[in-house]
mmCIF file with all atom_site columns, C-alpha atoms in Angstrom:
data_model
loop_
_atom_site.group_PDB
_atom_site.id
_atom_site.type_symbol
_atom_site.label_atom_id
_atom_site.label_alt_id
_atom_site.label_comp_id
_atom_site.label_asym_id
_atom_site.label_entity_id
_atom_site.label_seq_id
_atom_site.pdbx_PDB_ins_code
_atom_site.Cartn_x
_atom_site.Cartn_y
_atom_site.Cartn_z
_atom_site.occupancy
_atom_site.B_iso_or_equiv
_atom_site.pdbx_formal_charge
_atom_site.auth_seq_id
_atom_site.auth_comp_id
_atom_site.auth_asym_id
_atom_site.auth_atom_id
_atom_site.pdbx_PDB_model_num
ATOM 1   C CA . UNK I 1 1   ? 16.140  -16.303 29.089 1.00 64.00 ? 1   UNK I CA 1
ATOM 2   C CA . UNK I 1 2   ? 12.789  -16.566 30.595 1.00 71.00 ? 2   UNK I CA 1
ATOM 3   C CA . UNK I 1 3   ? 9.749   -16.246 28.297 1.00 93.00 ? 3   UNK I CA 1
ATOM 4   C CA . UNK I 1 4   ? 6.950   -17.989 26.318 1.00 96.00 ? 4   UNK I CA 1
ATOM 5   C CA . UNK I 1 5   ? 7.459   -19.894 23.209 1.00 97.00 ? 5   UNK I CA 1
ATOM 6   C CA . UNK I 1 6   ? 4.823   -20.947 20.607 1.00 97.00 ? 6   UNK I CA 1
ATOM 7   C CA . UNK I 1 7   ? 5.238   -23.399 17.829 1.00 96.00 ? 7   UNK I CA 1
ATOM 8   C CA . UNK I 1 8   ? 4.816   -23.547 15.004 1.00 96.00 ? 8   UNK I CA 1
ATOM 9   C CA . UNK I 1 9   ? 4.732   -19.889 13.882 1.00 96.00 ? 9   UNK I CA 1
ATOM 10  C CA . UNK I 1 10  ? 2.684   -20.914 10.794 1.00 96.00 ? 10  UNK I CA 1
ATOM 11  C CA . UNK I 1 11  ? 0.272   -23.938 10.551 1.00 94.00 ? 11  UNK I CA 1
ATOM 12  C CA . UNK I 1 12  ? -1.899  -25.034 7.771  1.00 93.00 ? 12  UNK I CA 1
ATOM 13  C CA . UNK I 1 13  ? -4.796  -27.362 8.390  1.00 89.00 ? 13  UNK I CA 1
ATOM 14  C CA . UNK I 1 14  ? -7.030  -29.295 6.021  1.00 89.00 ? 14  UNK I CA 1
ATOM 15  C CA . UNK I 1 15  ? -10.703 -29.454 6.547  1.00 86.00 ? 15  UNK I CA 1
ATOM 16  C CA . UNK I 1 16  ? -11.674 -32.101 9.010  1.00 86.00 ? 16  UNK I CA 1
ATOM 17  C CA . UNK I 1 17  ? -8.197  -32.292 10.679 1.00 91.00 ? 17  UNK I CA 1
ATOM 18  C CA . UNK I 1 18  ? -7.397  -31.706 14.311 1.00 94.00 ? 18  UNK I CA 1
ATOM 19  C CA . UNK I 1 19  ? -4.260  -29.650 14.905 1.00 95.00 ? 19  UNK I CA 1
ATOM 20  C CA . UNK I 1 20  ? -2.378  -28.835 18.151 1.00 97.00 ? 20  UNK I CA 1
ATOM 21  C CA . UNK I 1 21  ? -0.602  -25.553 18.954 1.00 97.00 ? 21  UNK I CA 1
ATOM 22  C CA . UNK I 1 22  ? 2.156   -25.647 21.462 1.00 98.00 ? 22  UNK I CA 1
ATOM 23  C CA . UNK I 1 23  ? 2.776   -23.203 24.335 1.00 98.00 ? 23  UNK I CA 1
ATOM 24  C CA . UNK I 1 24  ? 5.550   -23.504 26.646 1.00 98.00 ? 24  UNK I CA 1
ATOM 25  C CA . UNK I 1 25  ? 6.755   -21.041 29.447 1.00 97.00 ? 25  UNK I CA 1
ATOM 26  C CA . UNK I 1 26  ? 9.729   -20.980 31.812 1.00 96.00 ? 26  UNK I CA 1
ATOM 27  C CA . UNK I 1 27  ? 8.587   -18.020 33.914 1.00 95.00 ? 27  UNK I CA 1
ATOM 28  C CA . UNK I 1 28  ? 7.273   -20.209 36.637 1.00 94.00 ? 28  UNK I CA 1
ATOM 29  C CA . UNK I 1 29  ? 3.716   -18.803 36.218 1.00 94.00 ? 29  UNK I CA 1
ATOM 30  C CA . UNK I 1 30  ? 0.740   -20.548 37.481 1.00 92.00 ? 30  UNK I CA 1
ATOM 31  C CA . UNK I 1 31  ? -1.829  -19.106 35.021 1.00 93.00 ? 31  UNK I CA 1
ATOM 32  C CA . UNK I 1 32  ? -1.816  -19.567 31.264 1.00 95.00 ? 32  UNK I CA 1
ATOM 33  C CA . UNK I 1 33  ? -4.158  -18.499 28.653 1.00 95.00 ? 33  UNK I CA 1
ATOM 34  C CA . UNK I 1 34  ? -5.099  -18.902 24.980 1.00 97.00 ? 34  UNK I CA 1
ATOM 35  C CA . UNK I 1 35  ? -6.480  -16.175 22.885 1.00 97.00 ? 35  UNK I CA 1
ATOM 36  C CA . UNK I 1 36  ? -7.646  -15.843 19.351 1.00 97.00 ? 36  UNK I CA 1
ATOM 37  C CA . UNK I 1 37  ? -7.216  -12.611 17.329 1.00 95.00 ? 37  UNK I CA 1
ATOM 38  C CA . UNK I 1 38  ? -9.155  -11.683 14.293 1.00 93.00 ? 38  UNK I CA 1
ATOM 39  C CA . UNK I 1 39  ? -9.109  -8.431  12.318 1.00 86.00 ? 39  UNK I CA 1
ATOM 40  C CA . UNK I 1 40  ? -11.490 -5.978  13.837 1.00 82.00 ? 40  UNK I CA 1
ATOM 41  C CA . UNK I 1 41  ? -12.458 -8.133  16.767 1.00 83.00 ? 41  UNK I CA 1
ATOM 42  C CA . UNK I 1 42  ? -9.448  -7.839  19.130 1.00 84.00 ? 42  UNK I CA 1
ATOM 43  C CA . UNK I 1 43  ? -8.407  -10.632 21.419 1.00 93.00 ? 43  UNK I CA 1
ATOM 44  C CA . UNK I 1 44  ? -10.936 -13.255 22.571 1.00 94.00 ? 44  UNK I CA 1
ATOM 45  C CA . UNK I 1 45  ? -10.304 -15.646 25.223 1.00 94.00 ? 45  UNK I CA 1
ATOM 46  C CA . UNK I 1 46  ? -10.474 -19.373 24.390 1.00 96.00 ? 46  UNK I CA 1
ATOM 47  C CA . UNK I 1 47  ? -9.391  -21.296 27.462 1.00 96.00 ? 47  UNK I CA 1
ATOM 48  C CA . UNK I 1 48  ? -7.498  -20.358 30.623 1.00 94.00 ? 48  UNK I CA 1
ATOM 49  C CA . UNK I 1 49  ? -5.656  -22.396 33.437 1.00 94.00 ? 49  UNK I CA 1
ATOM 50  C CA . UNK I 1 50  ? -4.980  -21.051 36.919 1.00 91.00 ? 50  UNK I CA 1
ATOM 51  C CA . UNK I 1 51  ? -3.112  -24.186 38.092 1.00 92.00 ? 51  UNK I CA 1
ATOM 52  C CA . UNK I 1 52  ? -1.959  -27.536 36.818 1.00 95.00 ? 52  UNK I CA 1
ATOM 53  C CA . UNK I 1 53  ? -4.794  -30.109 35.994 1.00 95.00 ? 53  UNK I CA 1
ATOM 54  C CA . UNK I 1 54  ? -7.353  -27.304 35.946 1.00 94.00 ? 54  UNK I CA 1
ATOM 55  C CA . UNK I 1 55  ? -8.693  -25.227 33.140 1.00 95.00 ? 55  UNK I CA 1
ATOM 56  C CA . UNK I 1 56  ? -11.718 -23.126 32.362 1.00 92.00 ? 56  UNK I CA 1
ATOM 57  C CA . UNK I 1 57  ? -13.654 -22.214 29.294 1.00 94.00 ? 57  UNK I CA 1
ATOM 58  C CA . UNK I 1 58  ? -13.246 -18.779 28.004 1.00 92.00 ? 58  UNK I CA 1
ATOM 59  C CA . UNK I 1 59  ? -15.767 -16.791 25.872 1.00 90.00 ? 59  UNK I CA 1
ATOM 60  C CA . UNK I 1 60  ? -15.194 -18.933 22.622 1.00 95.00 ? 60  UNK I CA 1
ATOM 61  C CA . UNK I 1 61  ? -14.363 -22.401 23.744 1.00 96.00 ? 61  UNK I CA 1
ATOM 62  C CA . UNK I 1 62  ? -16.480 -24.403 21.268 1.00 96.00 ? 62  UNK I CA 1
ATOM 63  C CA . UNK I 1 63  ? -14.271 -26.373 18.864 1.00 96.00 ? 63  UNK I CA 1
ATOM 64  C CA . UNK I 1 64  ? -11.227 -26.108 21.023 1.00 97.00 ? 64  UNK I CA 1
ATOM 65  C CA . UNK I 1 65  ? -9.678  -28.285 23.696 1.00 97.00 ? 65  UNK I CA 1
ATOM 66  C CA . UNK I 1 66  ? -6.796  -27.996 26.070 1.00 98.00 ? 66  UNK I CA 1
ATOM 67  C CA . UNK I 1 67  ? -4.712  -29.739 28.744 1.00 97.00 ? 67  UNK I CA 1
ATOM 68  C CA . UNK I 1 68  ? -2.533  -28.671 31.597 1.00 98.00 ? 68  UNK I CA 1
ATOM 69  C CA . UNK I 1 69  ? -0.526  -31.627 32.783 1.00 97.00 ? 69  UNK I CA 1
ATOM 70  C CA . UNK I 1 70  ? 2.645   -29.659 33.484 1.00 97.00 ? 70  UNK I CA 1
ATOM 71  C CA . UNK I 1 71  ? 3.046   -26.097 34.713 1.00 97.00 ? 71  UNK I CA 1
ATOM 72  C CA . UNK I 1 72  ? 5.282   -25.129 31.799 1.00 97.00 ? 72  UNK I CA 1
ATOM 73  C CA . UNK I 1 73  ? 2.944   -26.402 29.111 1.00 98.00 ? 73  UNK I CA 1
ATOM 74  C CA . UNK I 1 74  ? -0.638  -25.458 27.912 1.00 98.00 ? 74  UNK I CA 1
ATOM 75  C CA . UNK I 1 75  ? -1.280  -27.020 24.400 1.00 98.00 ? 75  UNK I CA 1
ATOM 76  C CA . UNK I 1 76  ? -4.394  -26.020 22.427 1.00 98.00 ? 76  UNK I CA 1
ATOM 77  C CA . UNK I 1 77  ? -6.111  -28.400 19.917 1.00 97.00 ? 77  UNK I CA 1
ATOM 78  C CA . UNK I 1 78  ? -8.221  -26.989 17.337 1.00 96.00 ? 78  UNK I CA 1
ATOM 79  C CA . UNK I 1 79  ? -10.648 -29.738 16.393 1.00 94.00 ? 79  UNK I CA 1
ATOM 80  C CA . UNK I 1 80  ? -12.605 -30.169 13.214 1.00 89.00 ? 80  UNK I CA 1
ATOM 81  C CA . UNK I 1 81  ? -15.702 -28.916 15.187 1.00 88.00 ? 81  UNK I CA 1
ATOM 82  C CA . UNK I 1 82  ? -14.316 -25.377 14.976 1.00 89.00 ? 82  UNK I CA 1
ATOM 83  C CA . UNK I 1 83  ? -15.898 -24.233 11.725 1.00 87.00 ? 83  UNK I CA 1
ATOM 84  C CA . UNK I 1 84  ? -13.727 -21.024 11.155 1.00 91.00 ? 84  UNK I CA 1
ATOM 85  C CA . UNK I 1 85  ? -10.384 -21.793 12.689 1.00 93.00 ? 85  UNK I CA 1
ATOM 86  C CA . UNK I 1 86  ? -8.415  -19.433 10.396 1.00 95.00 ? 86  UNK I CA 1
ATOM 87  C CA . UNK I 1 87  ? -6.917  -16.788 12.880 1.00 96.00 ? 87  UNK I CA 1
ATOM 88  C CA . UNK I 1 88  ? -3.881  -15.651 14.871 1.00 97.00 ? 88  UNK I CA 1
ATOM 89  C CA . UNK I 1 89  ? -3.470  -17.639 18.103 1.00 98.00 ? 89  UNK I CA 1
ATOM 90  C CA . UNK I 1 90  ? -1.797  -16.041 21.108 1.00 98.00 ? 90  UNK I CA 1
ATOM 91  C CA . UNK I 1 91  ? -0.661  -17.841 24.382 1.00 98.00 ? 91  UNK I CA 1
ATOM 92  C CA . UNK I 1 92  ? -0.040  -15.869 27.534 1.00 96.00 ? 92  UNK I CA 1
ATOM 93  C CA . UNK I 1 93  ? 0.945   -16.570 31.133 1.00 95.00 ? 93  UNK I CA 1
ATOM 94  C CA . UNK I 1 94  ? 0.721   -14.622 34.383 1.00 92.00 ? 94  UNK I CA 1
ATOM 95  C CA . UNK I 1 95  ? 1.634   -14.819 38.024 1.00 88.00 ? 95  UNK I CA 1
ATOM 96  C CA . UNK I 1 96  ? -1.433  -14.266 39.884 1.00 74.00 ? 96  UNK I CA 1
ATOM 97  C CA . UNK I 1 97  ? -3.343  -11.078 39.312 1.00 70.00 ? 97  UNK I CA 1
ATOM 98  C CA . UNK I 1 98  ? -0.516  -9.432  37.365 1.00 78.00 ? 98  UNK I CA 1
ATOM 99  C CA . UNK I 1 99  ? 0.110   -8.577  33.815 1.00 88.00 ? 99  UNK I CA 1
ATOM 100 C CA . UNK I 1 100 ? 0.082   -11.172 31.272 1.00 92.00 ? 100 UNK I CA 1
ATOM 101 C CA . UNK I 1 101 ? 3.259   -12.078 29.096 1.00 94.00 ? 101 UNK I CA 1
ATOM 102 C CA . UNK I 1 102 ? 2.568   -13.098 25.562 1.00 96.00 ? 102 UNK I CA 1
ATOM 103 C CA . UNK I 1 103 ? 4.156   -15.564 23.155 1.00 97.00 ? 103 UNK I CA 1
ATOM 104 C CA . UNK I 1 104 ? 4.989   -14.758 19.666 1.00 97.00 ? 104 UNK I CA 1
ATOM 105 C CA . UNK I 1 105 ? 1.777   -16.282 18.226 1.00 97.00 ? 105 UNK I CA 1
ATOM 106 C CA . UNK I 1 106 ? 0.852   -19.009 15.806 1.00 97.00 ? 106 UNK I CA 1
ATOM 107 C CA . UNK I 1 107 ? -0.939  -18.168 12.535 1.00 97.00 ? 107 UNK I CA 1
ATOM 108 C CA . UNK I 1 108 ? -3.388  -21.021 11.604 1.00 96.00 ? 108 UNK I CA 1
ATOM 109 C CA . UNK I 1 109 ? -4.819  -21.151 8.028  1.00 94.00 ? 109 UNK I CA 1
ATOM 110 C CA . UNK I 1 110 ? -7.375  -23.650 6.802  1.00 90.00 ? 110 UNK I CA 1
ATOM 111 C CA . UNK I 1 111 ? -6.835  -24.889 3.330  1.00 85.00 ? 111 UNK I CA 1
ATOM 112 C CA . UNK Q 2 1   ? -19.697 -7.795  30.700 1.00 65.00 ? 1   UNK Q CA 1
ATOM 113 C CA . UNK Q 2 2   ? -17.095 -5.205  30.505 1.00 68.00 ? 2   UNK Q CA 1
ATOM 114 C CA . UNK Q 2 3   ? -16.483 -3.522  27.234 1.00 85.00 ? 3   UNK Q CA 1
ATOM 115 C CA . UNK Q 2 4   ? -13.560 -1.416  26.231 1.00 92.00 ? 4   UNK Q CA 1
ATOM 116 C CA . UNK Q 2 5   ? -13.740 1.094   23.486 1.00 94.00 ? 5   UNK Q CA 1
ATOM 117 C CA . UNK Q 2 6   ? -10.470 2.474   22.060 1.00 96.00 ? 6   UNK Q CA 1
ATOM 118 C CA . UNK Q 2 7   ? -10.259 5.686   19.950 1.00 96.00 ? 7   UNK Q CA 1
ATOM 119 C CA . UNK Q 2 8   ? -9.196  6.408   17.441 1.00 97.00 ? 8   UNK Q CA 1
ATOM 120 C CA . UNK Q 2 9   ? -9.092  2.964   15.649 1.00 95.00 ? 9   UNK Q CA 1
ATOM 121 C CA . UNK Q 2 10  ? -6.205  4.106   13.507 1.00 96.00 ? 10  UNK Q CA 1
ATOM 122 C CA . UNK Q 2 11  ? -3.865  7.136   13.563 1.00 97.00 ? 11  UNK Q CA 1
ATOM 123 C CA . UNK Q 2 12  ? -1.192  8.288   11.224 1.00 98.00 ? 12  UNK Q CA 1
ATOM 124 C CA . UNK Q 2 13  ? 1.219   10.925  12.596 1.00 98.00 ? 13  UNK Q CA 1
ATOM 125 C CA . UNK Q 2 14  ? 4.320   12.613  11.291 1.00 98.00 ? 14  UNK Q CA 1
ATOM 126 C CA . UNK Q 2 15  ? 7.563   11.756  13.168 1.00 98.00 ? 15  UNK Q CA 1
ATOM 127 C CA . UNK Q 2 16  ? 8.213   14.128  15.949 1.00 97.00 ? 16  UNK Q CA 1
ATOM 128 C CA . UNK Q 2 17  ? 4.550   14.824  16.675 1.00 97.00 ? 17  UNK Q CA 1
ATOM 129 C CA . UNK Q 2 18  ? 2.669   14.074  19.873 1.00 98.00 ? 18  UNK Q CA 1
ATOM 130 C CA . UNK Q 2 19  ? -0.409  11.802  20.053 1.00 98.00 ? 19  UNK Q CA 1
ATOM 131 C CA . UNK Q 2 20  ? -2.923  10.449  22.444 1.00 98.00 ? 20  UNK Q CA 1
ATOM 132 C CA . UNK Q 2 21  ? -4.856  7.204   22.410 1.00 98.00 ? 21  UNK Q CA 1
ATOM 133 C CA . UNK Q 2 22  ? -7.942  6.673   24.670 1.00 97.00 ? 22  UNK Q CA 1
ATOM 134 C CA . UNK Q 2 23  ? -9.456  3.592   26.229 1.00 97.00 ? 23  UNK Q CA 1
ATOM 135 C CA . UNK Q 2 24  ? -12.874 4.020   27.616 1.00 95.00 ? 24  UNK Q CA 1
ATOM 136 C CA . UNK Q 2 25  ? -14.617 1.401   29.764 1.00 91.00 ? 25  UNK Q CA 1
ATOM 137 C CA . UNK Q 2 26  ? -18.319 0.840   30.344 1.00 86.00 ? 26  UNK Q CA 1
ATOM 138 C CA . UNK Q 2 27  ? -17.490 -0.151  34.021 1.00 85.00 ? 27  UNK Q CA 1
ATOM 139 C CA . UNK Q 2 28  ? -15.031 0.982   36.692 1.00 84.00 ? 28  UNK Q CA 1
ATOM 140 C CA . UNK Q 2 29  ? -11.612 -0.158  35.886 1.00 84.00 ? 29  UNK Q CA 1
ATOM 141 C CA . UNK Q 2 30  ? -9.825  -1.993  38.662 1.00 82.00 ? 30  UNK Q CA 1
ATOM 142 C CA . UNK Q 2 31  ? -6.640  -2.808  36.654 1.00 87.00 ? 31  UNK Q CA 1
ATOM 143 C CA . UNK Q 2 32  ? -5.903  -1.457  33.311 1.00 93.00 ? 32  UNK Q CA 1
ATOM 144 C CA . UNK Q 2 33  ? -3.049  -2.668  31.051 1.00 95.00 ? 33  UNK Q CA 1
ATOM 145 C CA . UNK Q 2 34  ? -1.554  -1.206  27.955 1.00 97.00 ? 34  UNK Q CA 1
ATOM 146 C CA . UNK Q 2 35  ? 0.210   -3.392  25.343 1.00 97.00 ? 35  UNK Q CA 1
ATOM 147 C CA . UNK Q 2 36  ? 1.850   -2.872  22.096 1.00 97.00 ? 36  UNK Q CA 1
ATOM 148 C CA . UNK Q 2 37  ? 1.840   -5.356  19.157 1.00 96.00 ? 37  UNK Q CA 1
ATOM 149 C CA . UNK Q 2 38  ? 3.762   -5.341  15.913 1.00 94.00 ? 38  UNK Q CA 1
ATOM 150 C CA . UNK Q 2 39  ? 1.692   -7.069  13.154 1.00 89.00 ? 39  UNK Q CA 1
ATOM 151 C CA . UNK Q 2 40  ? 1.969   -10.799 13.224 1.00 90.00 ? 40  UNK Q CA 1
ATOM 152 C CA . UNK Q 2 41  ? 3.701   -10.838 16.674 1.00 94.00 ? 41  UNK Q CA 1
ATOM 153 C CA . UNK Q 2 42  ? 2.842   -11.239 20.306 1.00 95.00 ? 42  UNK Q CA 1
ATOM 154 C CA . UNK Q 2 43  ? 1.792   -8.316  22.738 1.00 96.00 ? 43  UNK Q CA 1
ATOM 155 C CA . UNK Q 2 44  ? 4.570   -6.521  24.703 1.00 96.00 ? 44  UNK Q CA 1
ATOM 156 C CA . UNK Q 2 45  ? 3.439   -5.267  28.029 1.00 95.00 ? 45  UNK Q CA 1
ATOM 157 C CA . UNK Q 2 46  ? 3.893   -1.513  28.444 1.00 96.00 ? 46  UNK Q CA 1
ATOM 158 C CA . UNK Q 2 47  ? 2.168   -0.442  31.740 1.00 95.00 ? 47  UNK Q CA 1
ATOM 159 C CA . UNK Q 2 48  ? -0.430  -1.285  34.355 1.00 94.00 ? 48  UNK Q CA 1
ATOM 160 C CA . UNK Q 2 49  ? -2.571  1.320   36.109 1.00 94.00 ? 49  UNK Q CA 1
ATOM 161 C CA . UNK Q 2 50  ? -4.706  0.630   39.121 1.00 89.00 ? 50  UNK Q CA 1
ATOM 162 C CA . UNK Q 2 51  ? -5.335  3.778   41.055 1.00 86.00 ? 51  UNK Q CA 1
ATOM 163 C CA . UNK Q 2 52  ? -7.495  6.660   40.000 1.00 87.00 ? 52  UNK Q CA 1
ATOM 164 C CA . UNK Q 2 53  ? -5.292  9.572   38.779 1.00 89.00 ? 53  UNK Q CA 1
ATOM 165 C CA . UNK Q 2 54  ? -2.364  7.223   38.480 1.00 93.00 ? 54  UNK Q CA 1
ATOM 166 C CA . UNK Q 2 55  ? 0.118   8.039   35.807 1.00 95.00 ? 55  UNK Q CA 1
ATOM 167 C CA . UNK Q 2 56  ? 3.204   6.014   34.656 1.00 96.00 ? 56  UNK Q CA 1
ATOM 168 C CA . UNK Q 2 57  ? 5.745   6.702   32.150 1.00 95.00 ? 57  UNK Q CA 1
ATOM 169 C CA . UNK Q 2 58  ? 8.162   4.479   30.047 1.00 88.00 ? 58  UNK Q CA 1
ATOM 170 C CA . UNK Q 2 59  ? 10.646  6.318   27.949 1.00 89.00 ? 59  UNK Q CA 1
ATOM 171 C CA . UNK Q 2 60  ? 8.389   8.608   25.747 1.00 94.00 ? 60  UNK Q CA 1
ATOM 172 C CA . UNK Q 2 61  ? 5.155   6.883   26.530 1.00 97.00 ? 61  UNK Q CA 1
ATOM 173 C CA . UNK Q 2 62  ? 2.852   8.076   29.365 1.00 97.00 ? 62  UNK Q CA 1
ATOM 174 C CA . UNK Q 2 63  ? -0.246  6.292   30.526 1.00 97.00 ? 63  UNK Q CA 1
ATOM 175 C CA . UNK Q 2 64  ? -2.917  7.712   32.949 1.00 96.00 ? 64  UNK Q CA 1
ATOM 176 C CA . UNK Q 2 65  ? -5.966  6.397   34.633 1.00 94.00 ? 65  UNK Q CA 1
ATOM 177 C CA . UNK Q 2 66  ? -8.584  9.216   35.275 1.00 91.00 ? 66  UNK Q CA 1
ATOM 178 C CA . UNK Q 2 67  ? -10.049 9.842   38.727 1.00 82.00 ? 67  UNK Q CA 1
ATOM 179 C CA . UNK Q 2 68  ? -13.270 7.941   38.145 1.00 86.00 ? 68  UNK Q CA 1
ATOM 180 C CA . UNK Q 2 69  ? -11.355 5.051   36.776 1.00 82.00 ? 69  UNK Q CA 1
ATOM 181 C CA . UNK Q 2 70  ? -13.347 4.545   33.637 1.00 90.00 ? 70  UNK Q CA 1
ATOM 182 C CA . UNK Q 2 71  ? -10.883 5.945   31.036 1.00 94.00 ? 71  UNK Q CA 1
ATOM 183 C CA . UNK Q 2 72  ? -7.352  5.761   30.390 1.00 96.00 ? 72  UNK Q CA 1
ATOM 184 C CA . UNK Q 2 73  ? -5.077  7.597   27.952 1.00 97.00 ? 73  UNK Q CA 1
ATOM 185 C CA . UNK Q 2 74  ? -1.715  6.743   26.296 1.00 98.00 ? 74  UNK Q CA 1
ATOM 186 C CA . UNK Q 2 75  ? 0.338   9.671   25.267 1.00 98.00 ? 75  UNK Q CA 1
ATOM 187 C CA . UNK Q 2 76  ? 3.400   9.458   23.134 1.00 98.00 ? 76  UNK Q CA 1
ATOM 188 C CA . UNK Q 2 77  ? 5.777   12.451  23.011 1.00 97.00 ? 77  UNK Q CA 1
ATOM 189 C CA . UNK Q 2 78  ? 7.914   13.185  19.911 1.00 97.00 ? 78  UNK Q CA 1
ATOM 190 C CA . UNK Q 2 79  ? 6.777   9.985   18.001 1.00 97.00 ? 79  UNK Q CA 1
ATOM 191 C CA . UNK Q 2 80  ? 9.341   7.891   16.180 1.00 97.00 ? 80  UNK Q CA 1
ATOM 192 C CA . UNK Q 2 81  ? 8.887   5.144   13.591 1.00 96.00 ? 81  UNK Q CA 1
ATOM 193 C CA . UNK Q 2 82  ? 9.764   2.682   16.222 1.00 96.00 ? 82  UNK Q CA 1
ATOM 194 C CA . UNK Q 2 83  ? 6.410   3.564   17.912 1.00 97.00 ? 83  UNK Q CA 1
ATOM 195 C CA . UNK Q 2 84  ? 4.406   2.311   15.086 1.00 97.00 ? 84  UNK Q CA 1
ATOM 196 C CA . UNK Q 2 85  ? 2.221   -0.700  15.889 1.00 97.00 ? 85  UNK Q CA 1
ATOM 197 C CA . UNK Q 2 86  ? -1.053  -1.636  17.388 1.00 96.00 ? 86  UNK Q CA 1
ATOM 198 C CA . UNK Q 2 87  ? -1.853  -0.347  20.873 1.00 97.00 ? 87  UNK Q CA 1
ATOM 199 C CA . UNK Q 2 88  ? -4.286  -2.404  23.011 1.00 97.00 ? 88  UNK Q CA 1
ATOM 200 C CA . UNK Q 2 89  ? -5.776  -1.681  26.347 1.00 96.00 ? 89  UNK Q CA 1
ATOM 201 C CA . UNK Q 2 90  ? -6.854  -4.558  28.624 1.00 94.00 ? 90  UNK Q CA 1
ATOM 202 C CA . UNK Q 2 91  ? -8.989  -4.468  31.793 1.00 92.00 ? 91  UNK Q CA 1
ATOM 203 C CA . UNK Q 2 92  ? -9.148  -6.894  34.652 1.00 85.00 ? 92  UNK Q CA 1
ATOM 204 C CA . UNK Q 2 93  ? -12.534 -8.446  35.038 1.00 75.00 ? 93  UNK Q CA 1
ATOM 205 C CA . UNK Q 2 94  ? -13.829 -11.195 37.441 1.00 67.00 ? 94  UNK Q CA 1
ATOM 206 C CA . UNK Q 2 95  ? -15.814 -14.068 35.991 1.00 60.00 ? 95  UNK Q CA 1
ATOM 207 C CA . UNK Q 2 96  ? -18.514 -16.060 37.803 1.00 56.00 ? 96  UNK Q CA 1
ATOM 208 C CA . UNK Q 2 97  ? -15.951 -18.672 38.857 1.00 56.00 ? 97  UNK Q CA 1
ATOM 209 C CA . UNK Q 2 98  ? -14.080 -16.031 40.790 1.00 56.00 ? 98  UNK Q CA 1
ATOM 210 C CA . UNK Q 2 99  ? -11.036 -16.142 38.411 1.00 61.00 ? 99  UNK Q CA 1
ATOM 211 C CA . UNK Q 2 100 ? -9.474  -12.903 37.186 1.00 68.00 ? 100 UNK Q CA 1
ATOM 212 C CA . UNK Q 2 101 ? -9.198  -12.557 33.434 1.00 79.00 ? 101 UNK Q CA 1
ATOM 213 C CA . UNK Q 2 102 ? -8.379  -9.680  31.039 1.00 88.00 ? 102 UNK Q CA 1
ATOM 214 C CA . UNK Q 2 103 ? -10.827 -8.095  28.613 1.00 90.00 ? 103 UNK Q CA 1
ATOM 215 C CA . UNK Q 2 104 ? -9.116  -6.412  25.555 1.00 93.00 ? 104 UNK Q CA 1
ATOM 216 C CA . UNK Q 2 105 ? -10.097 -3.509  23.384 1.00 94.00 ? 105 UNK Q CA 1
ATOM 217 C CA . UNK Q 2 106 ? -9.811  -3.832  19.578 1.00 94.00 ? 106 UNK Q CA 1
ATOM 218 C CA . UNK Q 2 107 ? -6.714  -1.809  19.452 1.00 95.00 ? 107 UNK Q CA 1
ATOM 219 C CA . UNK Q 2 108 ? -5.471  1.400   17.897 1.00 97.00 ? 108 UNK Q CA 1
ATOM 220 C CA . UNK Q 2 109 ? -3.171  1.101   14.752 1.00 96.00 ? 109 UNK Q CA 1
ATOM 221 C CA . UNK Q 2 110 ? -0.540  3.632   14.867 1.00 98.00 ? 110 UNK Q CA 1
ATOM 222 C CA . UNK Q 2 111 ? 1.621   4.505   11.679 1.00 97.00 ? 111 UNK Q CA 1
ATOM 223 C CA . UNK Q 2 112 ? 4.476   7.127   12.052 1.00 97.00 ? 112 UNK Q CA 1
ATOM 224 C CA . UNK Q 2 113 ? 5.641   8.762   8.861  1.00 96.00 ? 113 UNK Q CA 1
ATOM 225 C CA . UNK Q 2 114 ? 9.277   9.773   8.680  1.00 91.00 ? 114 UNK Q CA 1
#
């Protein structure tokens, strides 16, 4: 079945560590997105990519990095520079200017 | 920048009752999306509205975009426990780089009591 997968579902990070969240889609979508969701703040855009080998900063890119080497994959790295990384992370993809389809999310907790 | 305000922020209804959730924009809406989210899960796409006055339905959920395209409403008829969750609206915006992105509201938490 077509869809978006994210892994892991739960992730624990020690202070000072970098961690990478995986996002894979088999919908043949050109665009992919990373959001962060915090209670009371809704979804905030971290990074997005319209095509392979290209990506743009969203509203809260500081402390995060991404790559888009393949159309199907858009991994997000949460670096040690991100001071408050505990949140629910959602990946999405879309075909042009159409609705976005979301993955199941990864909950990151800093120990 | 575009801001979306959803009301109410939370809602508790008895099973079988009708309810309405509103999404109001500070700017004209060119594309308005409704999503549903269960706690700890991803968003599920419900409907997209683009034209003023447009109305769409899916099962017992109806969404409408007003004529002025600055407010959308989501109406659930005869609510069921399966309707419980968080409903989010999202609006198309264009950033300075010419790319389309979506701005989301905070969401409305719906609880349906049997």
